[in-house]
């Protein structure tokens, strides 16, 4: 019984350590925003939380909603160890995957066998894009990014400044629900960018050109 108690305590300590690792995601900034000098950029945790809420809101009966939520919560989990590796870091997809896989194996080592197996399975499913749910969540990942880009443009009052994030997702949305969201977001972004602002003077236009977004192909 004493041995069982020690084992149980060890498991709880590991579980607590895992939770500390998840807390680290609150302090890992999203690299894309850092490189574009966004003030007070969101964390990886911020990004995954809104993705999970988006997954909760799906009305697609063909998708397993609970699985979508779990995939959203797990997909960037390794970044608590390796950080948010962005394309600008010039690290190959293979090397990025290797680092993240190593991190995930470390993390699941802190969990019970059953839970660890589930978490790793979800991460691999997303990485391999091996299900309809994984593909849907990948689109949510991209949509959440461009939605955040638009919000930063509004906060900074610099329309079109983060156009490159929109360009990177062009032609990559396919799910009907997300296509509708993208079209609506683009329409809102376009309407704001075409409205003249108080600071829209000839001198300000020279320094801050009004860059209209290219429409996303639907």
Short mmCIF file of C-alpha atoms in Angstrom, two decimals, residues 120-195:
data_model
loop_
_atom_site.label_atom_id
_atom_site.label_comp_id
_atom_site.label_asym_id
_atom_site.label_seq_id
_atom_site.Cartn_x
_atom_site.Cartn_y
_atom_site.Cartn_z
CA UNK A 120 0.29 11.73 -28.99
CA UNK A 121 -2.28 10.13 -31.29
CA UNK A 122 -4.11 13.44 -31.66
CA UNK A 123 -0.88 15.29 -32.38
CA UNK A 124 0.16 12.74 -35.02
CA UNK A 125 -3.31 12.83 -36.60
CA UNK A 126 -3.02 16.61 -37.01
CA UNK A 127 0.59 16.48 -38.24
CA UNK A 128 -0.24 13.80 -40.82
CA UNK A 129 -3.57 15.42 -41.75
CA UNK A 130 -4.97 11.90 -41.64
CA UNK A 131 -8.65 12.66 -40.96
CA UNK A 132 -11.42 15.03 -42.00
CA UNK A 133 -11.25 16.53 -38.51
CA UNK A 134 -7.50 17.20 -38.79
CA UNK A 135 -7.99 18.90 -42.17
CA UNK A 136 -10.80 21.03 -40.76
CA UNK A 137 -8.72 22.10 -37.77
CA UNK A 138 -5.83 22.98 -40.09
CA UNK A 139 -8.16 25.37 -41.89
CA UNK A 140 -9.24 26.78 -38.52
CA UNK A 141 -5.55 27.32 -37.76
CA UNK A 142 -5.16 29.43 -40.89
CA UNK A 143 -8.44 31.27 -40.43
CA UNK A 144 -7.67 32.16 -36.83
CA UNK A 145 -4.35 33.59 -38.02
CA UNK A 146 -5.86 35.91 -40.64
CA UNK A 147 -8.60 36.94 -38.23
CA UNK A 148 -5.91 37.90 -35.74
CA UNK A 149 -3.98 39.75 -38.46
CA UNK A 150 -7.08 41.82 -39.22
CA UNK A 151 -7.55 42.60 -35.52
CA UNK A 152 -3.95 43.77 -35.22
CA UNK A 153 -4.39 45.99 -38.28
CA UNK A 154 -7.41 47.55 -36.59
CA UNK A 155 -5.65 47.99 -33.25
CA UNK A 156 -2.67 49.64 -34.94
CA UNK A 157 -4.90 51.58 -37.33
CA UNK A 158 -2.71 50.43 -40.20
CA UNK A 159 -4.99 48.84 -42.80
CA UNK A 160 -3.31 46.20 -44.94
CA UNK A 161 -0.05 46.11 -42.96
CA UNK A 162 -0.26 42.35 -42.41
CA UNK A 163 -1.32 41.44 -45.95
CA UNK A 164 1.38 38.77 -46.22
CA UNK A 165 -0.52 36.59 -43.76
CA UNK A 166 -3.57 36.72 -46.01
CA UNK A 167 -1.46 35.97 -49.07
CA UNK A 168 0.01 32.88 -47.38
CA UNK A 169 -3.46 31.34 -47.02
CA UNK A 170 -4.70 32.09 -50.53
CA UNK A 171 -6.44 29.06 -52.06
CA UNK A 172 -6.01 26.97 -48.90
CA UNK A 173 -9.58 27.15 -47.60
CA UNK A 174 -12.04 24.49 -48.73
CA UNK A 175 -14.56 23.72 -45.98
CA UNK A 176 -17.90 25.50 -46.71
CA UNK A 177 -18.24 26.95 -43.20
CA UNK A 178 -14.74 28.38 -43.23
CA UNK A 179 -15.09 29.69 -46.78
CA UNK A 180 -18.11 31.70 -45.60
CA UNK A 181 -16.16 33.05 -42.63
CA UNK A 182 -13.20 33.99 -44.82
CA UNK A 183 -15.42 35.77 -47.35
CA UNK A 184 -17.20 37.70 -44.59
CA UNK A 185 -13.91 38.64 -42.93
CA UNK A 186 -12.47 39.81 -46.25
CA UNK A 187 -15.57 41.90 -46.93
CA UNK A 188 -15.29 43.54 -43.50
CA UNK A 189 -11.57 44.16 -43.99
CA UNK A 190 -12.11 45.64 -47.45
CA UNK A 191 -14.89 47.94 -46.28
CA UNK A 192 -12.71 49.35 -43.51
CA UNK A 193 -9.69 49.82 -45.75
CA UNK A 194 -11.65 51.75 -48.36
CA UNK A 195 -13.08 54.23 -45.82
#
